[in-house]
mmCIF file of N, CA and C in Angstrom:
data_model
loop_
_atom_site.group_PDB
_atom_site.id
_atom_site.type_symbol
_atom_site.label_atom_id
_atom_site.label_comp_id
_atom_site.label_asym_id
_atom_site.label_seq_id
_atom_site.Cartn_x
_atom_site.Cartn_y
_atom_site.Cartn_z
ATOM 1 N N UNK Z 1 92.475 212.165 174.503
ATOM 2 C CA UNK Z 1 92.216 210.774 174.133
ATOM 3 C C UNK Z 1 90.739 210.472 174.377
ATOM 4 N N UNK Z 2 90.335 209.690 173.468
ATOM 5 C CA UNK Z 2 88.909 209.517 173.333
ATOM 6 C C UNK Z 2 88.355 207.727 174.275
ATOM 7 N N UNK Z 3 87.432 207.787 174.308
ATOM 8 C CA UNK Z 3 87.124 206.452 175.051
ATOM 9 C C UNK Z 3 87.795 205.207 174.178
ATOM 10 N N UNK Z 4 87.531 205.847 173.089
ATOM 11 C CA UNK Z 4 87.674 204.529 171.684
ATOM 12 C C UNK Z 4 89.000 204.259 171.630
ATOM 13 N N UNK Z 5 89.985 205.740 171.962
ATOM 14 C CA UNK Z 5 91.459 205.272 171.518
ATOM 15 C C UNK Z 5 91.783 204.075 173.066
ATOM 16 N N UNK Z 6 90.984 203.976 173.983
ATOM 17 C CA UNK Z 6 91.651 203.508 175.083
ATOM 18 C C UNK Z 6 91.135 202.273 174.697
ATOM 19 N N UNK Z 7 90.245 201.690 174.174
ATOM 20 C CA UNK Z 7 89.111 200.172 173.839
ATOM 21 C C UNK Z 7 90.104 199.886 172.410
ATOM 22 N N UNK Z 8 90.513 200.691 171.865
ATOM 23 C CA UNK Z 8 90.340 199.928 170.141
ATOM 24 C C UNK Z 8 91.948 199.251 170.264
ATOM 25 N N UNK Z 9 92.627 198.242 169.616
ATOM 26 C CA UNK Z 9 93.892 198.285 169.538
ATOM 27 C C UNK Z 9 93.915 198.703 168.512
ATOM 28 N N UNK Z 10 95.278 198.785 168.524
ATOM 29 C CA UNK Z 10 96.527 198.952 167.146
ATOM 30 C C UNK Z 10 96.028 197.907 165.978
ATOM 31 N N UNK Z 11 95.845 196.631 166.374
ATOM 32 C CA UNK Z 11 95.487 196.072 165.779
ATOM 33 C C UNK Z 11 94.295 196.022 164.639
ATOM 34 N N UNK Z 12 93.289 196.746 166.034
ATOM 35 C CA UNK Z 12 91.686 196.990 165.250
ATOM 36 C C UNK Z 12 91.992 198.494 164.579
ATOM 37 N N UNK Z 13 92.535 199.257 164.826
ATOM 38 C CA UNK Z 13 92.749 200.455 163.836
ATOM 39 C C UNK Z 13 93.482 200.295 162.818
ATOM 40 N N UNK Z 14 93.916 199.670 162.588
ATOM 41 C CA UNK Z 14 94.795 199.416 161.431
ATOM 42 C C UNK Z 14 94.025 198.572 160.031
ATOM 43 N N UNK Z 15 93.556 197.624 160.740
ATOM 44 C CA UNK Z 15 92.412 196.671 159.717
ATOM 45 C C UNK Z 15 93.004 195.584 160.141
ATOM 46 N N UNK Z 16 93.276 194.838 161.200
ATOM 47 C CA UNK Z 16 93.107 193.910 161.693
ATOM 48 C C UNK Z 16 94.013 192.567 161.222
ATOM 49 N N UNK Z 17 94.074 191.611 160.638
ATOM 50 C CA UNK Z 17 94.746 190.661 160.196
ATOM 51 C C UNK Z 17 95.396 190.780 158.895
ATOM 52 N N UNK Z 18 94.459 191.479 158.127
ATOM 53 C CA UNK Z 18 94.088 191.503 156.363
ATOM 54 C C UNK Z 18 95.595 192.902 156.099
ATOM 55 N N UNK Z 19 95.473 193.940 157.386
ATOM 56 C CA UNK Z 19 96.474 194.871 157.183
ATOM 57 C C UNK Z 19 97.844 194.225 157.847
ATOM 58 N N UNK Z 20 97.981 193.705 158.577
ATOM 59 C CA UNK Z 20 99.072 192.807 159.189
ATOM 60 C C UNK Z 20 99.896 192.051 157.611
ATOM 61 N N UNK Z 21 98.997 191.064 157.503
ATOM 62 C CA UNK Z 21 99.929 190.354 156.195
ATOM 63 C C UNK Z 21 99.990 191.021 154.869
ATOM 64 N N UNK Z 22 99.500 192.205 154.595
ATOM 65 C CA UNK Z 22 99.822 193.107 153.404
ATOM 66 C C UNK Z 22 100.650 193.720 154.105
ATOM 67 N N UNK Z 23 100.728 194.524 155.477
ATOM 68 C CA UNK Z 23 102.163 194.924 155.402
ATOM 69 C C UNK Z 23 103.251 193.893 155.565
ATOM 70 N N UNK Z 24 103.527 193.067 156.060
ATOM 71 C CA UNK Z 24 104.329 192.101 155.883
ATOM 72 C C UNK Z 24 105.077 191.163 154.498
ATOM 73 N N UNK Z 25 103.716 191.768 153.885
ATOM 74 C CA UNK Z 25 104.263 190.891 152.500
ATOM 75 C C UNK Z 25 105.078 192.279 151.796
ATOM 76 N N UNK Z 26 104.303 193.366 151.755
ATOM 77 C CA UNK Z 26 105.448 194.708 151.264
ATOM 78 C C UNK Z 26 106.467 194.607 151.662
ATOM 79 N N UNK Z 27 106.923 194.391 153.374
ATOM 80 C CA UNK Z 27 108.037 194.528 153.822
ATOM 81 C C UNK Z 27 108.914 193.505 153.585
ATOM 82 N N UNK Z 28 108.570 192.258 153.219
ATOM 83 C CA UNK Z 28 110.058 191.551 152.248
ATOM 84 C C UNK Z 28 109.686 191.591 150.997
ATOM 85 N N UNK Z 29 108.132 192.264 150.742
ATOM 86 C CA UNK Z 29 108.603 192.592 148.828
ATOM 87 C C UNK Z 29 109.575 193.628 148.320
ATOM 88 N N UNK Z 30 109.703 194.714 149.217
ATOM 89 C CA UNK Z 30 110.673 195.290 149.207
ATOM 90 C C UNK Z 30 112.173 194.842 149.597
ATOM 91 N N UNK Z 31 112.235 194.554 150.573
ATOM 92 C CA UNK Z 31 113.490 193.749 151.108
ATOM 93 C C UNK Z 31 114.345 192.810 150.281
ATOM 94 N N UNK Z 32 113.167 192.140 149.122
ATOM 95 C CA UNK Z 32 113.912 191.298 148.265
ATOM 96 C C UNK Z 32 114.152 192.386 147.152
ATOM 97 N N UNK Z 33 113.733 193.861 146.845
ATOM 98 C CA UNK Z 33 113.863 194.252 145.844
ATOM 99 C C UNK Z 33 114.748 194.981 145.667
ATOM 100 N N UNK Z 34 114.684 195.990 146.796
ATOM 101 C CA UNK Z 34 115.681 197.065 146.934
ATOM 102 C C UNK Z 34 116.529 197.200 147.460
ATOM 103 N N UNK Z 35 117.813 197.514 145.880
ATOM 104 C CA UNK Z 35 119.177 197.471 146.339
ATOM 105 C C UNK Z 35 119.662 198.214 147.796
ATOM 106 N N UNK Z 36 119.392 198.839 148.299
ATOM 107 C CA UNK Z 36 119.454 199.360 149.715
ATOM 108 C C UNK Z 36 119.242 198.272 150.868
ATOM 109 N N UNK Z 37 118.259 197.341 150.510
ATOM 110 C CA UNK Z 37 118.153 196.093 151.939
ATOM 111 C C UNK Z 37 118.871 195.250 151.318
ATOM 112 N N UNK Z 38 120.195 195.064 150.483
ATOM 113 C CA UNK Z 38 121.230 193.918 150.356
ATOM 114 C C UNK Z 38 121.240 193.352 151.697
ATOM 115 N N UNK Z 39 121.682 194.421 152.508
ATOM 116 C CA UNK Z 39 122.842 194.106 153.653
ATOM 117 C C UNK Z 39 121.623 193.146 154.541
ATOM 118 N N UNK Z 40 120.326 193.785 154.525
ATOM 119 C CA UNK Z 40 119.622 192.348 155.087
ATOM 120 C C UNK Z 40 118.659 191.337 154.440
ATOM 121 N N UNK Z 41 118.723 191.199 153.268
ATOM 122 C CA UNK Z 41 118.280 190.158 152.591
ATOM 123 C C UNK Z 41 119.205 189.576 152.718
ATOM 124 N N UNK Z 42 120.258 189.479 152.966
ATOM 125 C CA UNK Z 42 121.641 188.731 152.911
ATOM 126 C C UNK Z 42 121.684 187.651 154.407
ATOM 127 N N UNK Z 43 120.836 188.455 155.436
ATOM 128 C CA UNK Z 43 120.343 187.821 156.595
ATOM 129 C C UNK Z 43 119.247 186.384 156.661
ATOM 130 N N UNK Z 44 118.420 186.557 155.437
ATOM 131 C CA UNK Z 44 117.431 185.714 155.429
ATOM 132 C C UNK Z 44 117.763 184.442 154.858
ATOM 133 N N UNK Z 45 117.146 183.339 154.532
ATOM 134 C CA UNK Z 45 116.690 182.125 153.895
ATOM 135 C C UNK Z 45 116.510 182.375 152.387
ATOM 136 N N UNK Z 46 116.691 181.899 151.496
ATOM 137 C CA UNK Z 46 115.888 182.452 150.573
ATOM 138 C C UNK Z 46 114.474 182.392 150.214
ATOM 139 N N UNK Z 47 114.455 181.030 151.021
ATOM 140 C CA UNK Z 47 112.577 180.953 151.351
ATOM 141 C C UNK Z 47 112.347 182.211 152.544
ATOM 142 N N UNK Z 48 111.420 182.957 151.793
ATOM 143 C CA UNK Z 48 111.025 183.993 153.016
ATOM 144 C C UNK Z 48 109.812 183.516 153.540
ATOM 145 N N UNK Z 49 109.276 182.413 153.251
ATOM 146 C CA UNK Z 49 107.890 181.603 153.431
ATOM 147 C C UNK Z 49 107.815 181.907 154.844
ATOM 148 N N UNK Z 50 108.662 180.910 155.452
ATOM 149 C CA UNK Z 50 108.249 180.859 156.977
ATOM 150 C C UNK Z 50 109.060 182.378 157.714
ATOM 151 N N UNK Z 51 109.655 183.017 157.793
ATOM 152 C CA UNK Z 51 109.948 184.432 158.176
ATOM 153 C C UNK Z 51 108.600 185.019 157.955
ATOM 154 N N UNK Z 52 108.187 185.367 157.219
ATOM 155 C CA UNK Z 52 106.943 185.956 156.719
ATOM 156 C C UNK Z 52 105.798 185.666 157.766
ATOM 157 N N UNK Z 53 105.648 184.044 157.917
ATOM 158 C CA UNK Z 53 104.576 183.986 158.858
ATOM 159 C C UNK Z 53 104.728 184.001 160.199
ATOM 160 N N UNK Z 54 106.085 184.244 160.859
ATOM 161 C CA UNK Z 54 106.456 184.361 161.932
ATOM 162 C C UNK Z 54 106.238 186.022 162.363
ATOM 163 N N UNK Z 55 106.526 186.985 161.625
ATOM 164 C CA UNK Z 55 106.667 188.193 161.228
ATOM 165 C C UNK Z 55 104.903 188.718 161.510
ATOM 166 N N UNK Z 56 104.050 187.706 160.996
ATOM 167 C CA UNK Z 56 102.726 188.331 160.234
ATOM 168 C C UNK Z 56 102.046 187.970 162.072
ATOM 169 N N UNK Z 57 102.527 186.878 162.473
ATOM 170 C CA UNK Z 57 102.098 186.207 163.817
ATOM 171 C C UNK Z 57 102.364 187.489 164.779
ATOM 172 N N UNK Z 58 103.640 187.866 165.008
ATOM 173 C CA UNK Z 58 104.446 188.576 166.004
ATOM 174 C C UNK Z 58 103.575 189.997 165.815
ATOM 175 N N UNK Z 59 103.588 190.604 164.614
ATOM 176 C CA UNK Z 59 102.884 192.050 164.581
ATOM 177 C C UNK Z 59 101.849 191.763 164.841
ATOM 178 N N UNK Z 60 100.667 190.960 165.098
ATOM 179 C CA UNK Z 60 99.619 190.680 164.918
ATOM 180 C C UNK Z 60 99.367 190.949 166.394
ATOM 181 N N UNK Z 61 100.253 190.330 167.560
ATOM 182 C CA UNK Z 61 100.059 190.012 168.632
ATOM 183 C C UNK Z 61 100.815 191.369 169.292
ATOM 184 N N UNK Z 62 102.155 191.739 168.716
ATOM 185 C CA UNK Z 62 102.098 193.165 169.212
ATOM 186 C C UNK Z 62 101.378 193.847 169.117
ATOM 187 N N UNK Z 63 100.498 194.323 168.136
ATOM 188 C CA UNK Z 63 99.673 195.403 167.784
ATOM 189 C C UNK Z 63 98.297 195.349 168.713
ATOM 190 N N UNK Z 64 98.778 194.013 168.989
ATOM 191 C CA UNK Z 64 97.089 193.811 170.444
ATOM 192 C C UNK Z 64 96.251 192.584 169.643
ATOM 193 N N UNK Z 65 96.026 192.465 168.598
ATOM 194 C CA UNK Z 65 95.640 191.233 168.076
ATOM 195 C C UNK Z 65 95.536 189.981 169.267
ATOM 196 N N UNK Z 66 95.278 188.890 167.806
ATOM 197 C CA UNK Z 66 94.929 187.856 169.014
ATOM 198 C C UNK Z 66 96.593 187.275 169.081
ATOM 199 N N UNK Z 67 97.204 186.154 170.199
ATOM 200 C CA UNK Z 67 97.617 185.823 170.562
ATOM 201 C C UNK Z 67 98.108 184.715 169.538
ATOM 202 N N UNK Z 68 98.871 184.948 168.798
ATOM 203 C CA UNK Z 68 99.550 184.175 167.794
ATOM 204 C C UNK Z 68 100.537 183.555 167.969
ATOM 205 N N UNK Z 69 101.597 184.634 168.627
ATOM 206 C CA UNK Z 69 103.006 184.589 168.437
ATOM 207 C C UNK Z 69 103.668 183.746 169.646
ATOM 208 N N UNK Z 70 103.566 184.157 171.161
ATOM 209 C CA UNK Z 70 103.638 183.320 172.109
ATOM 210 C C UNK Z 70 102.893 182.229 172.908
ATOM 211 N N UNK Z 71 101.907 181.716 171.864
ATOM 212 C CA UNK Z 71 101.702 180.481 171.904
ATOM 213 C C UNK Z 71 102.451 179.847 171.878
ATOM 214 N N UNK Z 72 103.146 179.797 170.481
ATOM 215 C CA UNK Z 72 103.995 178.888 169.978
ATOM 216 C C UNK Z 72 105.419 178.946 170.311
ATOM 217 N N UNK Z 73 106.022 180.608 170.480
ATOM 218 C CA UNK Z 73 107.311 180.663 170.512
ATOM 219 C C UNK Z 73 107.644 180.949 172.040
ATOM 220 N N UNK Z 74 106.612 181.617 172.850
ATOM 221 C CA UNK Z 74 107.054 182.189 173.981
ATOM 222 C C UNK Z 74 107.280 183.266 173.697
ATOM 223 N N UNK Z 75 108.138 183.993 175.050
ATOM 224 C CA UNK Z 75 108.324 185.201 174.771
ATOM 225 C C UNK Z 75 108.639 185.689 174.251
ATOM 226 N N UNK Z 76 109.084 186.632 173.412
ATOM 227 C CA UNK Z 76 109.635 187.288 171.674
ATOM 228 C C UNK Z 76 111.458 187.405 172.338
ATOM 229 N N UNK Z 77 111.829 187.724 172.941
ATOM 230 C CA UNK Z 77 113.217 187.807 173.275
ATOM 231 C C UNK Z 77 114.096 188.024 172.400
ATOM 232 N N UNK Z 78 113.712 189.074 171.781
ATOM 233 C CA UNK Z 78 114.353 189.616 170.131
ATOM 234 C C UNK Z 78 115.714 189.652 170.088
ATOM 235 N N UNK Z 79 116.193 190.688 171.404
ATOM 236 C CA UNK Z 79 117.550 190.943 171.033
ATOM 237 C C UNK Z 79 118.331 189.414 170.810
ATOM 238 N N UNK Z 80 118.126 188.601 171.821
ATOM 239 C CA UNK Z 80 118.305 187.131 171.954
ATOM 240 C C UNK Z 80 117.957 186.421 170.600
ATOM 241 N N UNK Z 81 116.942 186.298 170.150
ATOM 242 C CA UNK Z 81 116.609 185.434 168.725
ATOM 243 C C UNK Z 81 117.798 185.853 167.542
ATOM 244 N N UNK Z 82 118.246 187.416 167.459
ATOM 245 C CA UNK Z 82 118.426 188.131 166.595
ATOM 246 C C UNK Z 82 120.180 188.450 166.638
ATOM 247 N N UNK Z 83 120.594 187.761 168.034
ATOM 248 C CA UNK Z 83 122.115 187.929 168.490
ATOM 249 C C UNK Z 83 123.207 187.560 167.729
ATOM 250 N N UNK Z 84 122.938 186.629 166.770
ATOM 251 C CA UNK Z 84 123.220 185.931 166.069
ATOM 252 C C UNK Z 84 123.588 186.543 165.136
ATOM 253 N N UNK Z 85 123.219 187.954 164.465
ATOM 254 C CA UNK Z 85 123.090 188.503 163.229
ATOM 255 C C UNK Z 85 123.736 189.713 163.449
ATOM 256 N N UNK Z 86 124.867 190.484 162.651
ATOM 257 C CA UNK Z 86 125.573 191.404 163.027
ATOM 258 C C UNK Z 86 124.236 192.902 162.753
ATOM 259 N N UNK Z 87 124.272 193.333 164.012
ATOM 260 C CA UNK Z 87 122.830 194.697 163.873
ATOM 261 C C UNK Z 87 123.622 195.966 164.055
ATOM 262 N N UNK Z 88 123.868 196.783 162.946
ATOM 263 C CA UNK Z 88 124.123 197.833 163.795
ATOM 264 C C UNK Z 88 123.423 198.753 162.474
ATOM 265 N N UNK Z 89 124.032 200.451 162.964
ATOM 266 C CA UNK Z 89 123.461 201.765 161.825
ATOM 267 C C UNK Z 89 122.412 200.947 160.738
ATOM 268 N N UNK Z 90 123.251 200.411 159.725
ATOM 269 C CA UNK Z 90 123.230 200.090 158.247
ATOM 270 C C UNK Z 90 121.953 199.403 158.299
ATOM 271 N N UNK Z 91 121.908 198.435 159.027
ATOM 272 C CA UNK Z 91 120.923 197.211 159.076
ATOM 273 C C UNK Z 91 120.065 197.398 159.634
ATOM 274 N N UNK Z 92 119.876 198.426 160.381
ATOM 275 C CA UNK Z 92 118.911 198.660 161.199
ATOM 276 C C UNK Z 92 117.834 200.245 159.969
ATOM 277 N N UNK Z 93 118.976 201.062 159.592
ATOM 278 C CA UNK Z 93 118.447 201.899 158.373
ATOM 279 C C UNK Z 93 117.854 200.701 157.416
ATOM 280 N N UNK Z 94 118.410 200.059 156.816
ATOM 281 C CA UNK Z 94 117.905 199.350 155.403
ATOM 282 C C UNK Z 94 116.309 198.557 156.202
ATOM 283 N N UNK Z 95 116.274 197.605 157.350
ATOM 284 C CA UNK Z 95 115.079 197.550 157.772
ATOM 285 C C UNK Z 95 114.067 198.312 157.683
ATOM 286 N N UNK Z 96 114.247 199.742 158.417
ATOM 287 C CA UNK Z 96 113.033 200.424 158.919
ATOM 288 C C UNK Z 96 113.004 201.449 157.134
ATOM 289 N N UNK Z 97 113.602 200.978 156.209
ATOM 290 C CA UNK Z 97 113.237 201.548 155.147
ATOM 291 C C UNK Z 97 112.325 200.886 154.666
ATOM 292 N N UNK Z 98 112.693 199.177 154.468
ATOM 293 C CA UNK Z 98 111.961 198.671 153.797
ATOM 294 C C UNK Z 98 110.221 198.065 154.780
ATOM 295 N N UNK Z 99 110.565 198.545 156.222
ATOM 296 C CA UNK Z 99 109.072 198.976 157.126
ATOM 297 C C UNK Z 99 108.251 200.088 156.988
ATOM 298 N N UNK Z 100 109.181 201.462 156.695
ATOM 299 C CA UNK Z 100 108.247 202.592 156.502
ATOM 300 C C UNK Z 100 107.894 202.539 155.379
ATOM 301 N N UNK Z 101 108.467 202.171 154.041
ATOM 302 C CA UNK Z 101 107.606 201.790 152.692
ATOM 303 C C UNK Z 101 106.272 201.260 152.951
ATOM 304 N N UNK Z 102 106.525 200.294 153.453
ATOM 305 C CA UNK Z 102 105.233 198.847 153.673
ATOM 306 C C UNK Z 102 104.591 199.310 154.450
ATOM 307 N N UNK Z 103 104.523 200.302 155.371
ATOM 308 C CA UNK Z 103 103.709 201.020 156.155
ATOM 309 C C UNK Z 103 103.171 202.040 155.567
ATOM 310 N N UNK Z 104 103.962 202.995 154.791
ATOM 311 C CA UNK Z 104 102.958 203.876 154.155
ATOM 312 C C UNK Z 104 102.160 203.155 153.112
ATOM 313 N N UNK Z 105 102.644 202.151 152.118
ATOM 314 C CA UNK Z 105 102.044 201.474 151.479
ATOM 315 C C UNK Z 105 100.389 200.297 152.161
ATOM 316 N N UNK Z 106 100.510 200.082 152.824
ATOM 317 C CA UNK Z 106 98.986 199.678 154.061
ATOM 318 C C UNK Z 106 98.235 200.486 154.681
ATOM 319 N N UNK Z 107 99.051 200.899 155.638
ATOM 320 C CA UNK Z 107 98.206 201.667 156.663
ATOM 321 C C UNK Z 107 97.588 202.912 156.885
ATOM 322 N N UNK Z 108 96.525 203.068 156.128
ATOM 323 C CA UNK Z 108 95.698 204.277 155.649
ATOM 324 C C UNK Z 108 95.525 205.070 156.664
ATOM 325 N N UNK Z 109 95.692 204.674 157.890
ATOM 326 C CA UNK Z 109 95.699 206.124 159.344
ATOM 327 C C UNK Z 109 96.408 206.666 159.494
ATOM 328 N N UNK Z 110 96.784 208.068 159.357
ATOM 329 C CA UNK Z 110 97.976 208.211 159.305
ATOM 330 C C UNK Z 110 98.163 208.623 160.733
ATOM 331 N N UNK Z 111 97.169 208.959 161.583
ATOM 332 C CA UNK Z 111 97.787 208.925 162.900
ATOM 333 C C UNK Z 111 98.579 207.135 163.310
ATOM 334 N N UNK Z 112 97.772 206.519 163.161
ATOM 335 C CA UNK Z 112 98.043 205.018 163.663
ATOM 336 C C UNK Z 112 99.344 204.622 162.711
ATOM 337 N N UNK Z 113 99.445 204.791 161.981
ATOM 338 C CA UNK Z 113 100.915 205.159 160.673
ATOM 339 C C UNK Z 113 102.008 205.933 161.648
ATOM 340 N N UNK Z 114 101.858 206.992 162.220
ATOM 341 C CA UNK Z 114 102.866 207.451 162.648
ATOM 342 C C UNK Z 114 103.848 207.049 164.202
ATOM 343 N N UNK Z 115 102.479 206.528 164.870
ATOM 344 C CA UNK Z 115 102.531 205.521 166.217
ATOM 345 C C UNK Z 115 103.578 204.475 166.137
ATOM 346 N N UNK Z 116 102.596 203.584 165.020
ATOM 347 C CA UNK Z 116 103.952 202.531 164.863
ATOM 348 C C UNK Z 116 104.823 202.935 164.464
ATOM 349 N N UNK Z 117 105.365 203.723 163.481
ATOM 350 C CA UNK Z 117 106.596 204.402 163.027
ATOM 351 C C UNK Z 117 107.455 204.279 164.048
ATOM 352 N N UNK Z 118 106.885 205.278 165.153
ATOM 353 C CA UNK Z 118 107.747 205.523 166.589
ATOM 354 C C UNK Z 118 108.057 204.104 167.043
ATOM 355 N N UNK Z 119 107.208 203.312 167.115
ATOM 356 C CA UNK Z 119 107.133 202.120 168.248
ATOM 357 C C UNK Z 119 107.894 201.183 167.846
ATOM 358 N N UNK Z 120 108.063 201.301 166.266
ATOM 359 C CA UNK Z 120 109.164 200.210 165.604
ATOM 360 C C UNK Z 120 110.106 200.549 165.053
ATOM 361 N N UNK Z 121 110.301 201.893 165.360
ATOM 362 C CA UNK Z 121 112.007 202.886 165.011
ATOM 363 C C UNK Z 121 112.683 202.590 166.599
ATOM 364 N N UNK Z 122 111.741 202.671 167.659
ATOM 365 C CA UNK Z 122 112.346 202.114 168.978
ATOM 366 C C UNK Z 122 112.464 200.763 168.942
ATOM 367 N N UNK Z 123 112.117 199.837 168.534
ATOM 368 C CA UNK Z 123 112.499 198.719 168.434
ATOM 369 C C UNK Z 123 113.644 198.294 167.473
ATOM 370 N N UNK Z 124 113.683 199.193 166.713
ATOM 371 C CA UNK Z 124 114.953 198.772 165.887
ATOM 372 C C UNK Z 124 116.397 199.424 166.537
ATOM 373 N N UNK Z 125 115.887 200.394 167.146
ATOM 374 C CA UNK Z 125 117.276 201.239 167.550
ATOM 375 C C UNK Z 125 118.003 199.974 168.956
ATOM 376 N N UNK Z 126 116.522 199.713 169.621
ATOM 377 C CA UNK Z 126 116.817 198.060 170.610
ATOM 378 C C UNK Z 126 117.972 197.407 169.973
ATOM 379 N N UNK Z 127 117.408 197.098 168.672
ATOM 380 C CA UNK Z 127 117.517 195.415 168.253
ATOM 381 C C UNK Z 127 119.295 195.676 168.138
ATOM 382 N N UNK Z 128 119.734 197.140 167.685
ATOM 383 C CA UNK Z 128 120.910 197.034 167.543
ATOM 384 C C UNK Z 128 122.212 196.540 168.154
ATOM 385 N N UNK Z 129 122.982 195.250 167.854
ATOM 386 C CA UNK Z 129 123.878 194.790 168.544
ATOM 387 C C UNK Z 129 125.448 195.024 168.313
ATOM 388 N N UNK Z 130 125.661 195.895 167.479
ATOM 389 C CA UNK Z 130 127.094 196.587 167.142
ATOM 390 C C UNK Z 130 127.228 197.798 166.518
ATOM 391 N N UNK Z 131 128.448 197.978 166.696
ATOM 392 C CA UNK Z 131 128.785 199.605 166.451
ATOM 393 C C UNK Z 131 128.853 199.664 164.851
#
């Protein structure tokens, strides 16, 4: 590891805000498209307006960014926000499909591409709340 990987975030390797809401907008342009994310477009609003900017806030501030997300909401308490919504195999596959699209589709590093991969395939395997 280099001095830089310990200084730079996720955030700043990636491209910063501008790569945040292009992947975000892939990931429910897909979500609304492909027959494979039925099972969670079926989860959403049909306004994806405000999901979108909640979404664009939260990665922004995970990735090390600035402080978007728990300003406003507090702590992310996912499994909790998300309890509500039946999570298991299916839903958790059709997600991280329509994430690794929108990720290879943005994020031109492919080391920093493969990081998050990991970091949000563990977060989805989390989020899961049924068999």
């Amino acid at each position: 590891m280099t001095s830089t990987d310990v200084t730079t975030s996720m955030f700043e390797r990636i491209g910063g805000s501008a790569t945040i809401d292009a992947l975000v907008d892939r990931f429910y342009d897909r979500m609304d498209t492909l027959p494979e994310a039925k099972i969670i477009h079926a989860m959403h609003a049909d306004d994806l307006g405000l999901i979108r900017d909640v979404l664009k806030r939260y990665l922004t501030e995970w990735t090390g960014g600035p402080r978007l997300y728990s300003v406003e909401k507090g702590h992310p308490r996912l499994r909790q926000r998300h309890i509500g919504f039946a999570i298991g195999d299916a839903e958790r596959d059709a997600w991280m499909l329509c994430m690794r699209g929108a990720l290879e589709e943005t994020v031109t590093d492919t080391a920093a591409r493969q990081e998050l991969d990991k970091a949000i395939s563990g977060l989805a395997d989390w989020m899961r709340n049924r068999q």
